[in-house]
Coordinates of C-alpha atoms and ligand atoms in Angstrom, one line a residue:
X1 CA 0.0 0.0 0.0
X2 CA 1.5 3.5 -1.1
X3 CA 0.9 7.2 0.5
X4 CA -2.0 7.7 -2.4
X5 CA -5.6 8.3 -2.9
X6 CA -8.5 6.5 -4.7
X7 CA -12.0 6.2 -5.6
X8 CA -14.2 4.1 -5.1
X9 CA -16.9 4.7 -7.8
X10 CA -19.5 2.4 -6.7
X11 CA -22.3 1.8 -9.4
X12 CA -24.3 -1.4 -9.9
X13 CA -22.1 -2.8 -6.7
X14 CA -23.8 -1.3 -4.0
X15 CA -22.1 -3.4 -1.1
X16 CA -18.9 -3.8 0.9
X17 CA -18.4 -7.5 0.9
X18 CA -17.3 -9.2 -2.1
X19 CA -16.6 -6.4 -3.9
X20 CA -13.0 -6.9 -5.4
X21 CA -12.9 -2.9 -6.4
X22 CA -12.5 -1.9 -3.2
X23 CA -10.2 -4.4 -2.4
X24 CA -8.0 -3.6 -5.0
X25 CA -8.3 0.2 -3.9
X26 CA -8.1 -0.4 -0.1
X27 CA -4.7 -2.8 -0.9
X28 CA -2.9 0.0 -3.3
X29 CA -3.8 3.2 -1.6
X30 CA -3.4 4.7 1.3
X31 CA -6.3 6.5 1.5
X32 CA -10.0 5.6 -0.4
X33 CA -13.2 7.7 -1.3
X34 CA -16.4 6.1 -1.9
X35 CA -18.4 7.8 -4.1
X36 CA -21.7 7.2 -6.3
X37 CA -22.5 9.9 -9.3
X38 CA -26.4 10.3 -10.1
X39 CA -26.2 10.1 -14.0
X40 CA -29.0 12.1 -14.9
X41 CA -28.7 10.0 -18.8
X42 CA -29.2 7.1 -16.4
X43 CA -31.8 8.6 -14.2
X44 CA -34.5 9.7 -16.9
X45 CA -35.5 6.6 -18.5
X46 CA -34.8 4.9 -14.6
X47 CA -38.6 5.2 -13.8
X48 CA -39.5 5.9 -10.1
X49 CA -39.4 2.3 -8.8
X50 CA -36.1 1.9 -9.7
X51 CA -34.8 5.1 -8.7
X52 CA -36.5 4.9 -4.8
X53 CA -34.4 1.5 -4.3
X54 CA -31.6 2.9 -5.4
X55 CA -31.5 5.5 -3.0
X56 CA -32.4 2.8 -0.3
X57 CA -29.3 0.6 -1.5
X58 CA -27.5 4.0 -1.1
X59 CA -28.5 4.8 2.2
X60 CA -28.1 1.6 3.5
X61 CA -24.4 1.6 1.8
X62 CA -23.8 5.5 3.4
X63 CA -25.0 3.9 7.2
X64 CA -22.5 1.0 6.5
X65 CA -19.6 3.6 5.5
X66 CA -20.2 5.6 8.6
X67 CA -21.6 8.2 6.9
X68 CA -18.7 8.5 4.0
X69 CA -20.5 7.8 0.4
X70 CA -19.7 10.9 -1.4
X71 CA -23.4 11.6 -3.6
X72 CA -23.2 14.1 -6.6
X73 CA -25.0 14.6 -9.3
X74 CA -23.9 15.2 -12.9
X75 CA -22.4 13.8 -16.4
X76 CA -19.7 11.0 -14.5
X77 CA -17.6 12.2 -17.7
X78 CA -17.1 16.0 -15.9
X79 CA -17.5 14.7 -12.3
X80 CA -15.1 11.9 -11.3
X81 CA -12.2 14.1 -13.4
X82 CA -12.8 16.9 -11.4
X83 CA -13.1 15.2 -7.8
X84 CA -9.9 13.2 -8.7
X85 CA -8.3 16.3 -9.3
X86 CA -9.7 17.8 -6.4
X87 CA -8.6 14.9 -4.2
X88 CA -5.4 14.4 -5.9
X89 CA -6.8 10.9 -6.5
X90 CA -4.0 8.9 -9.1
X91 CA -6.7 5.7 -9.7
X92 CA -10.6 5.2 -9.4
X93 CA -11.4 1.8 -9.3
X94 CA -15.0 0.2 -11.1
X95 CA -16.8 -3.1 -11.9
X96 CA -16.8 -2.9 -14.9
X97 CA -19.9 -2.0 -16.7
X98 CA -20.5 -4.2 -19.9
X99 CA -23.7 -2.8 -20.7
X100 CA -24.0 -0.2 -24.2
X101 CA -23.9 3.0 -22.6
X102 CA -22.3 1.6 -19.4
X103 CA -19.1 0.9 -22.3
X104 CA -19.3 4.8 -23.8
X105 CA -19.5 6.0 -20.7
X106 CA -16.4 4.4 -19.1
X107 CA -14.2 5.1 -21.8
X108 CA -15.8 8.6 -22.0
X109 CA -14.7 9.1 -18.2
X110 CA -11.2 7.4 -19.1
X111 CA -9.7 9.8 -21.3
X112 CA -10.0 12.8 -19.3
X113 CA -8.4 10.7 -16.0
X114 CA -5.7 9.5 -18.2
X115 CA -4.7 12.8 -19.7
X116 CA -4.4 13.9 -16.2
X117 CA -1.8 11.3 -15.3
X118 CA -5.0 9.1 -13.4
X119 CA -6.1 5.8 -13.9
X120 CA -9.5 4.0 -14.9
X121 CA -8.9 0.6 -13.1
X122 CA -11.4 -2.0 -13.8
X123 CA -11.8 -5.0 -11.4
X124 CA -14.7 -7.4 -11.1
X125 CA -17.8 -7.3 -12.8
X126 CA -21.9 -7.7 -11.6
X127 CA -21.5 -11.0 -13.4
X128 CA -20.4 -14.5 -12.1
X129 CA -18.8 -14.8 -15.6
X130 CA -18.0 -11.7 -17.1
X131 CA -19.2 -11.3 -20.7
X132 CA -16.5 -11.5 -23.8
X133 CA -15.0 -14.5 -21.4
X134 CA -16.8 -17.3 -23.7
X135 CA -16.9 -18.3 -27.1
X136 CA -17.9 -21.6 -28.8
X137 CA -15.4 -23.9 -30.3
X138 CA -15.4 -21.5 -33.5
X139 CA -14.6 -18.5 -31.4
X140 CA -17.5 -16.5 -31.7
X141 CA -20.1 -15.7 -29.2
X142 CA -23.1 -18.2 -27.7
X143 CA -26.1 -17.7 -29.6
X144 CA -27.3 -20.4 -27.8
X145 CA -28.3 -21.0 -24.1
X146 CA -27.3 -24.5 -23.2
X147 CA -24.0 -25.1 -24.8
X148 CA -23.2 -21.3 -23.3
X149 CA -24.4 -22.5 -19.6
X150 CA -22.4 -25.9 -19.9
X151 CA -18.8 -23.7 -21.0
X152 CA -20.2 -21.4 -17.8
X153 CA -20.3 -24.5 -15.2
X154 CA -17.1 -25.6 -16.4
X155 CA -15.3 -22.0 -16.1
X156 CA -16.6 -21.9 -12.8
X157 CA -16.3 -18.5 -10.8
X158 CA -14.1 -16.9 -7.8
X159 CA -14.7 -17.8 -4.3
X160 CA -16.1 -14.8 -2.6
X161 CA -14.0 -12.5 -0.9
X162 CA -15.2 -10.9 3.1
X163 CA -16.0 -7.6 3.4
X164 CA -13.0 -5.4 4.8
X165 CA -12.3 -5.7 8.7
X166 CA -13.6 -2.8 10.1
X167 CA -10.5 -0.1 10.6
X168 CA -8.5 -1.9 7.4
X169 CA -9.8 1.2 4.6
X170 CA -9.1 4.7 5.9
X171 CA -12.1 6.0 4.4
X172 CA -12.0 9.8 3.8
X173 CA -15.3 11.9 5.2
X174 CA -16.7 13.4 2.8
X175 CA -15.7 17.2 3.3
X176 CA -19.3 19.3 2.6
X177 CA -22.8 19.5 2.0
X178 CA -22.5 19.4 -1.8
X179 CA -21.1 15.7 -1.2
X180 CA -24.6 15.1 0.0
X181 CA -26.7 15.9 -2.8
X182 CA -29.2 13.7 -4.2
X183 CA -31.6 14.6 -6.7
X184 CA -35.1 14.6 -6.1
X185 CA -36.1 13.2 -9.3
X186 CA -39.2 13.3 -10.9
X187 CA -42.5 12.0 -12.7
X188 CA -44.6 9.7 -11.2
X189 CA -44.3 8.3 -7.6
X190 CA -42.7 5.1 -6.5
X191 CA -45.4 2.4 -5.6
X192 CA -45.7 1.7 -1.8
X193 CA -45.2 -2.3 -2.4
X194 CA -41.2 -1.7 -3.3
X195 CA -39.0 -4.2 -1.4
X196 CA -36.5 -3.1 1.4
X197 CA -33.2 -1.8 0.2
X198 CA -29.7 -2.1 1.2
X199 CA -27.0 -5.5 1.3
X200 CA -28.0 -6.7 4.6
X201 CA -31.4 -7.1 2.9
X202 CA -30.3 -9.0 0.7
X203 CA -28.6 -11.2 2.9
X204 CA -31.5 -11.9 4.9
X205 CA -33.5 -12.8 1.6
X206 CA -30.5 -14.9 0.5
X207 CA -30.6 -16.7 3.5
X208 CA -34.5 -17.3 3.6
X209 CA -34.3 -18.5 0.1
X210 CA -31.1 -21.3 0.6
X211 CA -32.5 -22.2 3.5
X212 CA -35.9 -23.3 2.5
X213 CA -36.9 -22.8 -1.1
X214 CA -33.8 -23.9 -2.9
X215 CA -34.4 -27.5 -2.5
X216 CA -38.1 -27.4 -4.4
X217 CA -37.5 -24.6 -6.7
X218 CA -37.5 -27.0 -10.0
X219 CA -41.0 -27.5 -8.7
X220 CA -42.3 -24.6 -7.2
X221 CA -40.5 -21.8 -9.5
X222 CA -43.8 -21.8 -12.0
X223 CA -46.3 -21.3 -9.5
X224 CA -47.2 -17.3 -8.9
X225 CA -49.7 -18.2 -6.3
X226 CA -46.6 -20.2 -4.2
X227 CA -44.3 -17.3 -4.4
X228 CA -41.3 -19.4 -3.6
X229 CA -38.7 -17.5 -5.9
X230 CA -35.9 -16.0 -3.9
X231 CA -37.1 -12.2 -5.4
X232 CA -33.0 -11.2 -5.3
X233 CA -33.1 -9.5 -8.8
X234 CA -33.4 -6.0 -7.7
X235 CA -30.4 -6.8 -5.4
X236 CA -28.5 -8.6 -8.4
X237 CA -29.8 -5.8 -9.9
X238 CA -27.7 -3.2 -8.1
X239 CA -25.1 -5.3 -6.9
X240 CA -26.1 -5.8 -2.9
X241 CA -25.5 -8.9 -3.6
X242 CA -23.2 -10.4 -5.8
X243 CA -24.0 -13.9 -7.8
X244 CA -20.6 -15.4 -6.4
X245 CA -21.4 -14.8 -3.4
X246 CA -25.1 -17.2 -3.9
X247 CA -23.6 -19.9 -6.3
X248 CA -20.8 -20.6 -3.5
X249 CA -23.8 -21.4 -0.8
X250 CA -25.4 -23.3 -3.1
X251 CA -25.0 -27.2 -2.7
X252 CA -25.7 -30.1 -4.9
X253 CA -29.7 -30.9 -5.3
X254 CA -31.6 -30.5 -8.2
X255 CA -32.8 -27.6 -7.2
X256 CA -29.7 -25.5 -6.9
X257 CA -28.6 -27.0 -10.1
X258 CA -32.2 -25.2 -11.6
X259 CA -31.4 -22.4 -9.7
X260 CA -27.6 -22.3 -10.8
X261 CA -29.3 -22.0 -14.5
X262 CA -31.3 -19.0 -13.9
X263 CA -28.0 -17.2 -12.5
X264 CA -26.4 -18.1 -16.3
X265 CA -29.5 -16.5 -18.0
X266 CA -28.6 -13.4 -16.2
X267 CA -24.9 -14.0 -17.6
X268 CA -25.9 -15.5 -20.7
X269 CA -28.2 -12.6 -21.6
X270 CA -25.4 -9.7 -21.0
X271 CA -22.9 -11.7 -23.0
X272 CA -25.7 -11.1 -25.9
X273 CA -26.0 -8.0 -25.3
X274 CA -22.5 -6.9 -25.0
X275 CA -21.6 -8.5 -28.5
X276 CA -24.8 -7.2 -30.1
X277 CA -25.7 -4.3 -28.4
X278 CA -28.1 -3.2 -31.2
X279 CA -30.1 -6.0 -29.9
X280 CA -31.8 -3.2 -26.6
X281 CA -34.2 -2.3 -29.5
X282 CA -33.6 -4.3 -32.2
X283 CA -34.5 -7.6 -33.4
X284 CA -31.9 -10.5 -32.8
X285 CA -33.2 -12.8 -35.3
X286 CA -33.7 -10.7 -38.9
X287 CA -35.4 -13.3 -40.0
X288 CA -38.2 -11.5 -37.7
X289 CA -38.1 -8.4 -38.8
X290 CA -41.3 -8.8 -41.6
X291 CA -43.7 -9.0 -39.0
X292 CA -46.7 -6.7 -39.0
X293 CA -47.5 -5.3 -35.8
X294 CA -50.5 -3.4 -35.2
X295 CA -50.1 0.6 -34.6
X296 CA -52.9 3.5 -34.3
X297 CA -55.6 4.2 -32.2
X298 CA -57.1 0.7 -31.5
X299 CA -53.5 -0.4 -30.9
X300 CA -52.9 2.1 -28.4
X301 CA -56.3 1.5 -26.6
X302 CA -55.3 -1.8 -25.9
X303 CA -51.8 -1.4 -24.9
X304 CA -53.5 0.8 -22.8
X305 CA -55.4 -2.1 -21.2
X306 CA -53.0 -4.3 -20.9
X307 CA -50.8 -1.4 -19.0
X308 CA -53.4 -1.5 -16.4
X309 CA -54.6 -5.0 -16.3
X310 CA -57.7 -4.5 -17.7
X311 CA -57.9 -7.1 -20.6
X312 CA -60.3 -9.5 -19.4
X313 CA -58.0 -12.1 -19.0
X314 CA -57.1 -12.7 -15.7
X315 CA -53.4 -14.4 -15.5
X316 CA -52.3 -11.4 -18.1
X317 CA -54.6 -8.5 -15.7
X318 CA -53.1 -10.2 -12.2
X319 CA -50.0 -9.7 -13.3
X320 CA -49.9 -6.3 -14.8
X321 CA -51.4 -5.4 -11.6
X322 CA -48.9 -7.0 -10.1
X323 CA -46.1 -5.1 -11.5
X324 CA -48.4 -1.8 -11.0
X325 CA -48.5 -2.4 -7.2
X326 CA -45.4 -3.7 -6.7
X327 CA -42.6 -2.9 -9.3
X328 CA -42.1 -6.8 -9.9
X329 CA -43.6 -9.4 -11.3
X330 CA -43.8 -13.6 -11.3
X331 CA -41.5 -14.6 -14.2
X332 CA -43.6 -17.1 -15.1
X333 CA -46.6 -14.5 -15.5
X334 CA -44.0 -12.3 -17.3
X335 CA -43.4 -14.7 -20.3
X336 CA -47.4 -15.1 -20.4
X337 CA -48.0 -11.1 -20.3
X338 CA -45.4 -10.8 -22.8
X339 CA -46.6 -13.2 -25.0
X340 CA -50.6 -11.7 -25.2
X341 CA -49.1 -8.8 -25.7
X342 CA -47.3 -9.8 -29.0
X343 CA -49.1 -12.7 -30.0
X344 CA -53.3 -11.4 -29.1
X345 CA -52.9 -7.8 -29.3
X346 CA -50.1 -8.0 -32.1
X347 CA -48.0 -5.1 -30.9
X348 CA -44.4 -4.9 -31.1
X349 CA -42.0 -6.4 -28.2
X350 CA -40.0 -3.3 -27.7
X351 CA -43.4 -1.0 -26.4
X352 CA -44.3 -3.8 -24.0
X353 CA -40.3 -4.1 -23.1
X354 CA -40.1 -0.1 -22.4
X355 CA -43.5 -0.4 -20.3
X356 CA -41.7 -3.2 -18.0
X357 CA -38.4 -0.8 -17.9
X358 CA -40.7 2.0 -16.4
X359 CA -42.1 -0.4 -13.9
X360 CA -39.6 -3.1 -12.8
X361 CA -37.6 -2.4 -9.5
X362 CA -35.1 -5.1 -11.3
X363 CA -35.6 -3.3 -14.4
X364 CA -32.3 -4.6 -16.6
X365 CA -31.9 -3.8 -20.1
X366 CA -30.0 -7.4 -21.0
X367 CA -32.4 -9.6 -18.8
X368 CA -35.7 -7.5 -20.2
X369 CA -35.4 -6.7 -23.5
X370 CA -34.0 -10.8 -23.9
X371 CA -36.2 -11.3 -21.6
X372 CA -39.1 -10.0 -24.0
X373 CA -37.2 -11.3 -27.8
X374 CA -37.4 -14.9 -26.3
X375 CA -40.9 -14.6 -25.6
X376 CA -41.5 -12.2 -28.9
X377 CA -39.9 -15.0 -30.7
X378 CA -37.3 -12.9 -32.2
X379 CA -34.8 -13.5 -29.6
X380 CA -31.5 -16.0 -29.1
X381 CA -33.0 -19.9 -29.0
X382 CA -36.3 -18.0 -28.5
X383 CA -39.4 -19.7 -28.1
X384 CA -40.7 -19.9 -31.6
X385 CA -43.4 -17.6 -32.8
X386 CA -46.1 -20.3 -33.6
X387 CA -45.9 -21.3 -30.1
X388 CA -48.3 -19.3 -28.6
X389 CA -49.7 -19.5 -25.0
X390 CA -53.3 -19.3 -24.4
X391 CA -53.5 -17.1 -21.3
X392 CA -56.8 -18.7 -19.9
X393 CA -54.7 -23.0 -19.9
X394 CA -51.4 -21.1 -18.7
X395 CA -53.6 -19.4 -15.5
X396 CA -55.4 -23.1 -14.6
X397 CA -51.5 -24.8 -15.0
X398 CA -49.8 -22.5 -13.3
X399 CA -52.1 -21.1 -10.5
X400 CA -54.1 -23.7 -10.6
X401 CA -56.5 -22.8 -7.3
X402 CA -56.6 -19.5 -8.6
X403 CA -55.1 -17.7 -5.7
X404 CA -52.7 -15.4 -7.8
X405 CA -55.7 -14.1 -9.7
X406 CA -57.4 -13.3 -6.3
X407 CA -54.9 -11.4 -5.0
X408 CA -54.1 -8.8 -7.8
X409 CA -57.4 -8.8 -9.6
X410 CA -60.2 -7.8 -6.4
X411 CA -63.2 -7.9 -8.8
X412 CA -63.1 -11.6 -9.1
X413 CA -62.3 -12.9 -5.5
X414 CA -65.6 -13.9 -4.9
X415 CA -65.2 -16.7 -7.4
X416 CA -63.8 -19.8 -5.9
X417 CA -60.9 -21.7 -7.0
X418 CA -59.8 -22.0 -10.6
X419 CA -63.3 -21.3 -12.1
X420 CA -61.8 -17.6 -11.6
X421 CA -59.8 -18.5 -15.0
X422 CA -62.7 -18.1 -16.8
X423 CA -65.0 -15.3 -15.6
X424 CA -66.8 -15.3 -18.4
X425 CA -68.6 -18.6 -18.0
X426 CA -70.2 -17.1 -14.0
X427 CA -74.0 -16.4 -14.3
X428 CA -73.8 -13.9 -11.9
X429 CA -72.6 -10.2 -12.9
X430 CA -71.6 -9.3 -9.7
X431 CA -69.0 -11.3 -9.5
X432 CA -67.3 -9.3 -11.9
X433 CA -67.1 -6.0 -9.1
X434 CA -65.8 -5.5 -6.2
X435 CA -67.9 -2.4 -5.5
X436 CA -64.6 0.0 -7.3
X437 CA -65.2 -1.3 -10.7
X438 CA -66.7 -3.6 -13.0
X439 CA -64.1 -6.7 -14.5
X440 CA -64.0 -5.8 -18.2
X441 CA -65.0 -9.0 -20.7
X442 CA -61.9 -10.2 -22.5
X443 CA -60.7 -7.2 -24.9
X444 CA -59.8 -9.9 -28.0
X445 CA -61.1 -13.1 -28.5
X446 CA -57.8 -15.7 -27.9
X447 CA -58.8 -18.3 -30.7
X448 CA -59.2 -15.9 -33.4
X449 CA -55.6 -13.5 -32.0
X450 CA -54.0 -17.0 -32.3
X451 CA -55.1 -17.6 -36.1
X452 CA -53.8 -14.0 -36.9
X453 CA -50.5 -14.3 -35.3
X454 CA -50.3 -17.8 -37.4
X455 CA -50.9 -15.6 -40.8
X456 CA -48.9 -12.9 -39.9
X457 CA -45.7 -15.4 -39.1
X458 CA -46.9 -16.9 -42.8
X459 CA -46.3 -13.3 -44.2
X460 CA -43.3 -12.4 -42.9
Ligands
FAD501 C1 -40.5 -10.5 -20.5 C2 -39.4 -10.7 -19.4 C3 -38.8 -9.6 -18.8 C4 -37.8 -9.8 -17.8 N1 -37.2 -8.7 -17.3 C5 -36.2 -8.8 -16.3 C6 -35.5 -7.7 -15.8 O1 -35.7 -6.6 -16.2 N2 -34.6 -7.9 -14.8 C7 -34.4 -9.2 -14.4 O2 -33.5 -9.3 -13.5 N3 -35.0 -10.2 -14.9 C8 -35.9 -10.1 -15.8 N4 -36.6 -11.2 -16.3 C9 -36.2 -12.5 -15.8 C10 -37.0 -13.1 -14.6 O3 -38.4 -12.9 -14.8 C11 -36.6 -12.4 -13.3 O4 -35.2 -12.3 -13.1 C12 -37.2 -13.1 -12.1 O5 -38.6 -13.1 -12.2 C13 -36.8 -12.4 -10.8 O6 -37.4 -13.0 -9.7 P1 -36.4 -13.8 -8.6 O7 -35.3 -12.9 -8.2 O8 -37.4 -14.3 -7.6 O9 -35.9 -14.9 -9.5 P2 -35.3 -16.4 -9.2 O10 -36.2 -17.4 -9.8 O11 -35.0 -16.6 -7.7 O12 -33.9 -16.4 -10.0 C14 -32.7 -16.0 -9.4 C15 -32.1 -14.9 -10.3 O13 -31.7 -15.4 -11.5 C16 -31.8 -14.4 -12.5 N5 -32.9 -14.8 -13.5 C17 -33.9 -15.6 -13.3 N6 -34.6 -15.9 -14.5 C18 -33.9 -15.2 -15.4 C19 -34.1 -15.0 -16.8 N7 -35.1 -15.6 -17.5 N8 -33.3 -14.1 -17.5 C20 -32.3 -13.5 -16.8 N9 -32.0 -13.7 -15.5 C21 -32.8 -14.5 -14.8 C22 -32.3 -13.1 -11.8 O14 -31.2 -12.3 -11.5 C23 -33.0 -13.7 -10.5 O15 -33.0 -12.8 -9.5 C24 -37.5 -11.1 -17.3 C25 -38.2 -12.2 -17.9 C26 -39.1 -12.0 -18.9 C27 -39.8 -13.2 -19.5

């Protein structure tokens, strides 16, 4: 350790253990800064949800400092520059960001830092497998999930590293007010459903989760009503937790092997991403790109259902309620949402994917839009078009007492078990209001959607 002083520039890696930034800056330097930069190019399309945890992940990380995070606000290009200059800083340390403008930006801030002598030191990344780390035996990049996950078993990952002893980083205080800025932000308020913040949060739902739902999660990880997913991804999201630190608790059953998998989606997806970044709004498969989707006003009337959950399908209305109250939603009822939305209203993946941006507390622009081109069918080894779900036989699989439907959509609780599926076949109206509001009848008829989507894959 030398006389010198870095940064900390803490990003999506809002936690002290594990974190082998810090480490690096807390072995090299004498003194460290943590600091966190509000990117207002990153805060507009944020969406409330997402922006309210945030601040509670950086709370929870400024309690953990001692009160030391220095907050600013501003273009990271102008602000880490001028606050290494100002601390006569010779290195800021980063996970690095493989995301698109996660890439421009970190280059963006590296000139400046270099020109001044500085460096941009990149250690560790929010992945358990970084992307750009696998290729098939052609060297190029997976376009396919399961030969990707087996190279990403056998690579295998770092064993997690503690958090520093308390005492071992001189921490500089962060010397005024302006340190302490936080934007307000703006548009429309948070919903009061969020999860708690913060990476002892995450520990806690870590150890819930390996403790009692791991072992039945191949089972129990398509049931919406059971709830039994471990609901880390807004902590994955912003790096409380780390996936190293999960995959080295995991043991042996089947279902930490399933669970395992759905860690390498997350990986898998941000290797697409990084080598086709075009891919956040674009089409992965061309072969796609013929398909009509339907645009003007009746288009726009029933996104707008589907927005609020008012199609008259229950599964597809529970869970856009769901995501309404509480910024996340089932994956299982995010495939089926996704796929009514391209497949019975016939509008394009990318307005349902920015609606799910705006909403998701775990909103992640490789794990979403992916997320979305699988189910669109124009994604990686995406589900193909012609499969289409039929919302009303995915709702009696997959919740099959009905439960999930009763507890997002109130107009139809009074209809007992999975009969609640199919509103439309109840004699009696008032089932369909709970005294706020009438259940609307289904917006499009499923059978005839289905026939459509068939002709319009035919036309491509
Ligand atoms: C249309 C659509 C949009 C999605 N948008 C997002 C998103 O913005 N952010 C996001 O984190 N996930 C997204 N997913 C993936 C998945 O739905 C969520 O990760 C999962 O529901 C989060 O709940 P959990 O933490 O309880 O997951 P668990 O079942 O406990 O899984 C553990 C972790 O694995 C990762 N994971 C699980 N499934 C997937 C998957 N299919 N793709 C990538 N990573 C996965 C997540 O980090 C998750 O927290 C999307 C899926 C679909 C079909």
């Amino acid at each position: 350790m030398d006389d010198t002083t870095a940064i900390v520039w803490f990003r999506r890696d809002l936690r002290l253990a594990d974190n082998p930034a810090l480490q690096a800056a807390a072995e090299g330097h004498g003194r460290v800064i943590a600091a966190f930069v509000h990117d207002p190019a990153l805060l507009r399309p944020s969406g409330a949800n997402r922006v309210v945890f945030l601040h509670g992940c950086l709370d929870a990380l400024d309690a953990d400092l001692g009160g030391r995070l220095w907050e600013r606000e501003g273009d990271p290009q102008l602000v880490l520059p001028r606050l290494a200059e100002e601390v006569e800083a010779t290195a800021v340390y980063v996970a690095e960001d493989f995301g698109p403008y996660g890439v421009r930006r970190d280059l963006a801030v590296e000139a400046p830092l270099v020109a001044a002598g500085r460096t941009l030191e990149r250690v560790g990344s929010p992945y358990a497998v970084p992307p750009d780390t696998l290729f098939t035996g052609g060297g190029t990049p997976f376009k396919v999930f399961t030969p990707f996950s087996r190279q990403w078993r056998d690579h295998g990952w770092d064993e997690p590293i503690r958090a520093p002893a308390s005492g071992s980083v001189s921490w500089l205080a962060r010397p005024g007010p302006e340190w302490a800025g936080r934007p307000t932000g703006s548009g429309p308020e948070a919903t009061g459903g969020l999860p708690a913040a913060g990476e002892a949060e995450a520990a806690r739902l870590a150890d819930e989760f390996l403790a009692g739902h791991v072992d039945g999660y191949t089972d129990d990880r398509n049931r919406p009503d059971l709830d039994l997913t471990s609901r880390l991804s807004p902590h994955l999201k912003y790096g409380t937790v780390h996936p190293r630190q999960l995959l080295a608790r995991l043991g042996r059953g089947a279902g930490a092997h399933t669970w395992s998998g759905e860690l390498c989606w997350r990986d898998f997806y941000a290797d697409v991403l990084y080598h086709r970044p075009e891919t956040a709004r674009q089409n992965y498969s061309v072969a796609m790109n013929g398909i009509e989707w339907d645009t003007g006003a009746r288009a726009d009337d029933r996104f707008a259902a589907w927005c609020q959950g008012r199609t008259g399908y229950p599964i597809v209305d529970a869970g856009m309620r769901q995501l309404l109250a509480e910024g996340w939603m089932h994956n299982r009822v995010r495939m089926i949402t996704a796929s009514f939305l391209v497949k019975d209203l016939h509008l394009e993946w990318t307005r349902g994917a920015r609606w799910f941006m705006r909403q998701l507390v775990d909103g992640d622009l490789a794990s979403n839009n992916h997320g979305w081109q699988w189910t669109a069918g124009t994604g990686t080894d995406a589900a193909p078009f012609f499969r289409i779900f039929n919302p009303t036989a995915q709702g009696q699989r997959f919740d099959p007492h009905g439960d999930y439907v009763r507890r997002y959509v109130p107009e139809l609780r009074a209809i007992a078990g999975k009969a609640v599926h199919e509103p439309w076949k109840q004699a009696e109206a008032d089932l369909f209001s709970d005294g706020t509001g009438q259940y609307p009848s289904p917006i499009v008829d499923h059978k005839a959607e289905r026939e459509d989507a068939l002709a319009r894959y035919q036309r491509r």
